[in-house]
GROMACS .gro file of C-alpha atoms in nm:
model
  220
    1UNK     CA    1  -5.570   1.087  -1.585
    2UNK     CA    2  -5.232   1.253  -1.532
    3UNK     CA    3  -4.946   1.038  -1.408
    4UNK     CA    4  -4.647   1.112  -1.186
    5UNK     CA    5  -4.373   1.292  -1.392
    6UNK     CA    6  -4.102   1.032  -1.331
    7UNK     CA    7  -3.873   1.161  -1.608
    8UNK     CA    8  -3.841   1.500  -1.438
    9UNK     CA    9  -3.754   1.351  -1.099
   10UNK     CA   10  -3.492   1.116  -1.246
   11UNK     CA   11  -3.271   1.414  -1.334
   12UNK     CA   12  -3.190   1.489  -0.969
   13UNK     CA   13  -2.860   1.382  -0.818
   14UNK     CA   14  -2.876   1.135  -0.529
   15UNK     CA   15  -2.707   1.232  -0.202
   16UNK     CA   16  -2.604   0.989   0.072
   17UNK     CA   17  -2.528   1.003   0.445
   18UNK     CA   18  -2.274   0.917   0.568
   19UNK     CA   19  -2.143   0.788   0.232
   20UNK     CA   20  -2.271   0.583  -0.055
   21UNK     CA   21  -2.245   0.215   0.049
   22UNK     CA   22  -2.055  -0.024  -0.172
   23UNK     CA   23  -2.338  -0.273  -0.132
   24UNK     CA   24  -2.695  -0.181  -0.041
   25UNK     CA   25  -2.785  -0.450   0.211
   26UNK     CA   26  -3.051  -0.335   0.456
   27UNK     CA   27  -3.321  -0.491   0.672
   28UNK     CA   28  -3.559  -0.200   0.739
   29UNK     CA   29  -3.665   0.098   0.527
   30UNK     CA   30  -3.835   0.422   0.624
   31UNK     CA   31  -3.965   0.642   0.345
   32UNK     CA   32  -4.009   1.006   0.448
   33UNK     CA   33  -3.839   1.023   0.790
   34UNK     CA   34  -3.949   1.383   0.851
   35UNK     CA   35  -3.737   1.530   1.131
   36UNK     CA   36  -3.575   1.193   1.208
   37UNK     CA   37  -3.733   1.115   1.547
   38UNK     CA   38  -3.875   0.782   1.444
   39UNK     CA   39  -3.566   0.693   1.240
   40UNK     CA   40  -3.347   0.743   1.547
   41UNK     CA   41  -3.580   0.526   1.754
   42UNK     CA   42  -3.555   0.254   1.488
   43UNK     CA   43  -3.177   0.279   1.498
   44UNK     CA   44  -3.174   0.222   1.873
   45UNK     CA   45  -3.449  -0.042   1.887
   46UNK     CA   46  -3.293  -0.245   1.605
   47UNK     CA   47  -2.927  -0.180   1.674
   48UNK     CA   48  -2.831  -0.511   1.514
   49UNK     CA   49  -3.017  -0.435   1.191
   50UNK     CA   50  -2.917  -0.226   0.889
   51UNK     CA   51  -3.162   0.056   0.826
   52UNK     CA   52  -3.214   0.276   0.521
   53UNK     CA   53  -3.421   0.593   0.495
   54UNK     CA   54  -3.516   0.794   0.188
   55UNK     CA   55  -3.601   1.163   0.230
   56UNK     CA   56  -3.743   1.371  -0.053
   57UNK     CA   57  -3.659   1.719   0.079
   58UNK     CA   58  -3.294   1.825   0.075
   59UNK     CA   59  -3.317   2.051   0.381
   60UNK     CA   60  -3.463   1.768   0.589
   61UNK     CA   61  -3.203   1.527   0.451
   62UNK     CA   62  -2.921   1.748   0.576
   63UNK     CA   63  -3.088   1.809   0.914
   64UNK     CA   64  -3.144   1.437   0.968
   65UNK     CA   65  -2.787   1.362   0.866
   66UNK     CA   66  -2.659   1.595   1.138
   67UNK     CA   67  -2.889   1.431   1.393
   68UNK     CA   68  -2.769   1.084   1.296
   69UNK     CA   69  -2.409   1.199   1.335
   70UNK     CA   70  -2.470   1.353   1.677
   71UNK     CA   71  -2.649   1.038   1.797
   72UNK     CA   72  -2.385   0.801   1.658
   73UNK     CA   73  -2.644   0.612   1.456
   74UNK     CA   74  -2.396   0.391   1.273
   75UNK     CA   75  -2.651   0.144   1.137
   76UNK     CA   76  -2.843   0.397   0.923
   77UNK     CA   77  -2.790   0.496   0.560
   78UNK     CA   78  -2.984   0.805   0.449
   79UNK     CA   79  -3.059   0.888   0.088
   80UNK     CA   80  -3.190   1.211  -0.064
   81UNK     CA   81  -3.427   1.169  -0.354
   82UNK     CA   82  -3.759   1.018  -0.456
   83UNK     CA   83  -3.821   0.664  -0.333
   84UNK     CA   84  -3.997   0.578  -0.659
   85UNK     CA   85  -3.663   0.631  -0.833
   86UNK     CA   86  -3.413   0.521  -0.569
   87UNK     CA   87  -3.563   0.187  -0.468
   88UNK     CA   88  -3.517   0.014  -0.804
   89UNK     CA   89  -3.193   0.204  -0.867
   90UNK     CA   90  -3.004   0.098  -0.553
   91UNK     CA   91  -3.179  -0.187  -0.370
   92UNK     CA   92  -3.228  -0.554  -0.444
   93UNK     CA   93  -3.567  -0.719  -0.459
   94UNK     CA   94  -3.686  -0.882  -0.135
   95UNK     CA   95  -3.444  -0.674   0.074
   96UNK     CA   96  -3.660  -0.554   0.361
   97UNK     CA   97  -3.831  -0.709   0.661
   98UNK     CA   98  -4.032  -0.392   0.719
   99UNK     CA   99  -4.109  -0.074   0.527
  100UNK     CA  100  -4.246   0.225   0.719
  101UNK     CA  101  -4.435   0.504   0.544
  102UNK     CA  102  -4.573   0.725   0.819
  103UNK     CA  103  -4.770   1.041   0.746
  104UNK     CA  104  -4.662   1.105   0.388
  105UNK     CA  105  -4.793   1.421   0.221
  106UNK     CA  106  -5.160   1.335   0.149
  107UNK     CA  107  -5.201   1.580  -0.142
  108UNK     CA  108  -5.575   1.599  -0.063
  109UNK     CA  109  -5.688   1.794  -0.371
  110UNK     CA  110  -5.797   1.581  -0.666
  111UNK     CA  111  -5.577   1.767  -0.913
  112UNK     CA  112  -5.272   1.688  -0.698
  113UNK     CA  113  -5.348   1.317  -0.649
  114UNK     CA  114  -5.077   1.211  -0.895
  115UNK     CA  115  -4.815   1.334  -0.645
  116UNK     CA  116  -4.929   1.090  -0.378
  117UNK     CA  117  -4.658   0.840  -0.295
  118UNK     CA  118  -4.881   0.535  -0.246
  119UNK     CA  119  -5.032   0.481  -0.587
  120UNK     CA  120  -5.132   0.135  -0.701
  121UNK     CA  121  -4.818   0.108  -0.914
  122UNK     CA  122  -4.586   0.199  -0.626
  123UNK     CA  123  -4.762  -0.039  -0.388
  124UNK     CA  124  -4.683  -0.314  -0.637
  125UNK     CA  125  -4.318  -0.200  -0.643
  126UNK     CA  126  -4.299  -0.197  -0.261
  127UNK     CA  127  -4.428  -0.553  -0.245
  128UNK     CA  128  -4.138  -0.664  -0.463
  129UNK     CA  129  -3.883  -0.514  -0.222
  130UNK     CA  130  -4.027  -0.685   0.086
  131UNK     CA  131  -3.908  -1.027   0.193
  132UNK     CA  132  -4.173  -1.302   0.211
  133UNK     CA  133  -4.387  -1.229   0.519
  134UNK     CA  134  -4.240  -0.877   0.529
  135UNK     CA  135  -4.465  -0.590   0.634
  136UNK     CA  136  -4.563  -0.248   0.506
  137UNK     CA  137  -4.669  -0.012   0.787
  138UNK     CA  138  -4.860   0.298   0.684
  139UNK     CA  139  -5.020   0.577   0.887
  140UNK     CA  140  -5.203   0.895   0.792
  141UNK     CA  141  -5.439   1.148   0.943
  142UNK     CA  142  -5.624   1.175   0.609
  143UNK     CA  143  -5.886   0.900   0.601
  144UNK     CA  144  -5.964   0.942   0.227
  145UNK     CA  145  -5.594   0.870   0.159
  146UNK     CA  146  -5.605   0.560   0.379
  147UNK     CA  147  -5.920   0.440   0.204
  148UNK     CA  148  -5.759   0.498  -0.137
  149UNK     CA  149  -5.455   0.293  -0.032
  150UNK     CA  150  -5.675   0.015   0.100
  151UNK     CA  151  -5.871   0.008  -0.226
  152UNK     CA  152  -5.546  -0.034  -0.421
  153UNK     CA  153  -5.417  -0.302  -0.183
  154UNK     CA  154  -5.726  -0.515  -0.255
  155UNK     CA  155  -5.642  -0.512  -0.625
  156UNK     CA  156  -5.291  -0.656  -0.581
  157UNK     CA  157  -5.239  -1.030  -0.530
  158UNK     CA  158  -5.004  -1.120  -0.246
  159UNK     CA  159  -5.101  -0.852   0.005
  160UNK     CA  160  -5.267  -0.950   0.331
  161UNK     CA  161  -5.419  -0.687   0.559
  162UNK     CA  162  -5.343  -0.781   0.918
  163UNK     CA  163  -5.606  -0.764   1.192
  164UNK     CA  164  -5.643  -0.439   1.381
  165UNK     CA  165  -5.324  -0.366   1.572
  166UNK     CA  166  -5.261  -0.089   1.819
  167UNK     CA  167  -5.004   0.172   1.719
  168UNK     CA  168  -4.784   0.070   2.012
  169UNK     CA  169  -4.754  -0.280   1.864
  170UNK     CA  170  -4.669  -0.134   1.523
  171UNK     CA  171  -4.403   0.104   1.657
  172UNK     CA  172  -4.307   0.234   1.997
  173UNK     CA  173  -4.238   0.602   1.926
  174UNK     CA  174  -4.488   0.834   1.754
  175UNK     CA  175  -4.349   1.048   1.474
  176UNK     CA  176  -4.336   1.427   1.494
  177UNK     CA  177  -4.640   1.457   1.269
  178UNK     CA  178  -4.836   1.194   1.461
  179UNK     CA  179  -4.784   1.382   1.785
  180UNK     CA  180  -4.877   1.708   1.612
  181UNK     CA  181  -5.203   1.570   1.471
  182UNK     CA  182  -5.294   1.391   1.793
  183UNK     CA  183  -5.257   1.715   1.989
  184UNK     CA  184  -5.486   1.876   1.732
  185UNK     CA  185  -5.746   1.603   1.796
  186UNK     CA  186  -5.712   1.445   1.452
  187UNK     CA  187  -5.803   1.081   1.395
  188UNK     CA  188  -5.521   0.853   1.286
  189UNK     CA  189  -5.558   0.567   1.036
  190UNK     CA  190  -5.313   0.274   1.062
  191UNK     CA  191  -5.266   0.001   0.803
  192UNK     CA  192  -5.040  -0.298   0.863
  193UNK     CA  193  -5.003  -0.508   0.548
  194UNK     CA  194  -4.807  -0.831   0.504
  195UNK     CA  195  -4.654  -0.974   0.190
  196UNK     CA  196  -4.813  -1.315   0.162
  197UNK     CA  197  -4.664  -1.507  -0.133
  198UNK     CA  198  -4.919  -1.789  -0.097
  199UNK     CA  199  -5.216  -1.556  -0.112
  200UNK     CA  200  -5.404  -1.515  -0.438
  201UNK     CA  201  -5.534  -1.180  -0.316
  202UNK     CA  202  -5.662  -0.997  -0.016
  203UNK     CA  203  -6.013  -1.100   0.075
  204UNK     CA  204  -6.196  -0.807   0.230
  205UNK     CA  205  -6.557  -0.703   0.181
  206UNK     CA  206  -6.574  -0.446  -0.096
  207UNK     CA  207  -6.612  -0.097   0.044
  208UNK     CA  208  -6.474  -0.177   0.389
  209UNK     CA  209  -6.317   0.146   0.515
  210UNK     CA  210  -5.968   0.182   0.655
  211UNK     CA  211  -5.935   0.166   1.032
  212UNK     CA  212  -5.999   0.506   1.187
  213UNK     CA  213  -5.902   0.530   1.553
  214UNK     CA  214  -5.906   0.821   1.791
  215UNK     CA  215  -5.546   0.869   1.893
  216UNK     CA  216  -5.447   0.859   2.256
  217UNK     CA  217  -5.314   1.183   2.407
  218UNK     CA  218  -4.938   1.230   2.394
  219UNK     CA  219  -4.743   1.440   2.639
  220UNK     CA  220  -4.581   1.747   2.483
   0.00000   0.00000   0.00000
């Protein structure tokens, strides 16, 4: 099976907004902030926390940077690059209370699966960057992707899948893509996973599918 071409991605220069911090000390991470709506809501909701976001696409990175500047979001550091490279390069282990990965590119075709962000290897990496009892919050409109993530989670000791939680308890503001897919009548899968250092593994019946909930309507 082909693997993600990490050597190729490592050649890219990292960009920062507003500037590269002297010390990377952050409490919350969002990977793939899209147009920045949810990132701005995080900045306001957790005004006393330090927030980092990693955006893969340069155009979006620059657009989000301008939005952060206009909204005076002083507690956010934005990085341009691939999270699989930047996390171990810049951040300390057990840095984050929460990591949000909301509606990443699902790469639905089998031949493109290696480009999916949430592989088993990267889920193991993410666990290492969460504080004890920290949470990974994942959402997608592609149920096969959610099921694939859940299958990998079960293989990794120290993850605990939390009981079903409404999206409003996970986060207050829907992302741009969530609103888009809800208007289109798509079902949304939510996974809320805790780092449980005392757990020997996640005990779920084999084959249990990811939660698949019909999203509530959202006003345009």
